[in-house]
Amino acid sequence: MTKKVTTSTLLNMKQQGQKITALTAYDASFAKLFDEQGIDVMLIGDSLGMVLKGSDDTLSVTVEDIAYHTRSVRSGTQRAFVIADMPFMSYATPEQTYQNAAALMAAGASMVKVEGGDWLVDTVKGLNLRGVPVCGHLGLTPQSVHVFGGFKVQGRSDLQAEMLLEHAQDLANAGVQLLVLECVPTSLAQKITESVSIPVIGIGAGAKTDGQILVMHDMFGISANYMPKFSKNYLEQTGDMREAVKSFIEEVQGGVFPDEQHSFE
Ligand code: KIV
């Protein structure tokens, strides 16, 4: 029988210095393909608003959307750890948070992801107490794109960097068991990764985090509107989807991806 990836597996991987590989997934067929190649984590990301619906941002995604795709991904997955995104404004009050997290866990998620810093400390504690593991998400948090004034690298000034470091530590102390760090300079991502005991998964955060995640459409080079600088088209090397995923896994595990070209200073 396949041994499932759990929060303990991921923590152990950080402690052993083994890189964690992660991709977004939205349906059973791709989930099965990713799972068979050995991807450790699959995220039903609210990026589906952009790559499936074709929107300019993630804000229109609903809990029902994520629940539907989580059910699909769960049914294609044997081994990988499955995380579901809590969409924009679905965790604004404790009542909403618990009800929506329950819907996503019932759909097959093993953890939910929320975007933001220390203001989520009580949310994380409340979810943990009710049996819901939580993944944090800091840096370029796409649900705040209009506050940032666009999809921009975060943490470049000393003040911003210090704040992000503190938020990461606050979330880890509150009980977050995994942290996604998006679009921050490599040196800051390294500092944050070394300062918390939980695994940190980077996207546009350089090679020093405990693992890497990409949006699957970016990794295949088929995103409709835009290819981020930090992403790499793995399909163009062989033209075969399974080989592309295999190559992504090998490059992350071998520390080859991301290189400087796909990172920020
Ligand atoms: O929604 C998403 O796909 C994400 C990843 C970019 C980490 O949050």
mmCIF file of N, CA and C and ligand atoms in Angstrom, residues 24 43 45-47 85 113 137 180 182 203 213 215, ligand 1:
data_model
loop_
_atom_site.group_PDB
_atom_site.id
_atom_site.type_symbol
_atom_site.label_atom_id
_atom_site.label_comp_id
_atom_site.label_asym_id
_atom_site.label_seq_id
_atom_site.Cartn_x
_atom_site.Cartn_y
_atom_site.Cartn_z
ATOM 1 N N THR A 24 0.219 22.945 -8.017
ATOM 2 C CA THR A 24 -1.225 23.097 -7.904
ATOM 3 C C THR A 24 -1.865 22.000 -8.760
ATOM 4 N N LEU A 43 -1.810 21.424 -4.207
ATOM 5 C CA LEU A 43 -2.621 22.533 -3.692
ATOM 6 C C LEU A 43 -3.742 22.836 -4.667
ATOM 7 N N GLY A 45 -5.364 25.528 -5.562
ATOM 8 C CA GLY A 45 -5.124 26.954 -5.345
ATOM 9 C C GLY A 45 -6.261 27.796 -5.900
ATOM 10 N N ASP A 46 -6.432 28.969 -5.280
ATOM 11 C CA ASP A 46 -7.427 29.881 -5.867
ATOM 12 C C ASP A 46 -6.859 30.517 -7.137
ATOM 13 N N SER A 47 -5.623 30.152 -7.488
ATOM 14 C CA SER A 47 -5.089 30.481 -8.820
ATOM 15 C C SER A 47 -6.009 29.929 -9.904
ATOM 16 N N ASP A 85 -7.085 25.876 -0.792
ATOM 17 C CA ASP A 85 -7.045 27.312 -0.494
ATOM 18 C C ASP A 85 -8.368 27.789 0.066
ATOM 19 N N LYS A 113 -5.281 26.532 3.429
ATOM 20 C CA LYS A 113 -4.277 27.605 3.339
ATOM 21 C C LYS A 113 -4.960 28.962 3.419
ATOM 22 N N HIS A 137 0.522 31.723 4.218
ATOM 23 C CA HIS A 137 0.979 32.197 2.904
ATOM 24 C C HIS A 137 1.369 33.658 3.083
ATOM 25 N N VAL A 180 3.756 28.912 2.828
ATOM 26 C CA VAL A 180 4.105 29.251 1.443
ATOM 27 C C VAL A 180 4.633 30.674 1.446
ATOM 28 N N GLU A 182 5.802 33.611 -1.158
ATOM 29 C CA GLU A 182 5.690 33.912 -2.602
ATOM 30 C C GLU A 182 6.365 35.248 -2.941
ATOM 31 N N ILE A 203 7.744 29.990 -3.817
ATOM 32 C CA ILE A 203 7.350 30.197 -5.222
ATOM 33 C C ILE A 203 7.858 31.593 -5.559
ATOM 34 N N ILE A 213 6.880 25.211 -4.994
ATOM 35 C CA ILE A 213 5.575 24.962 -5.623
ATOM 36 C C ILE A 213 5.465 25.821 -6.884
ATOM 37 N N VAL A 215 2.424 26.811 -10.067
ATOM 38 C CA VAL A 215 1.094 26.615 -10.647
ATOM 39 C C VAL A 215 1.281 25.679 -11.843
HETATM 40 O O1 KIV B 1 -3.436 29.787 -5.530
HETATM 41 C C1 KIV B 1 -2.339 29.262 -5.707
HETATM 42 O O2 KIV B 1 -2.109 28.531 -6.680
HETATM 43 C C2 KIV B 1 -1.288 29.531 -4.745
HETATM 44 C C3 KIV B 1 0.109 29.176 -5.153
HETATM 45 C C4 KIV B 1 0.623 30.193 -6.080
HETATM 46 C C5 KIV B 1 0.998 28.983 -3.998
HETATM 47 O O3 KIV B 1 -1.538 30.051 -3.709
#
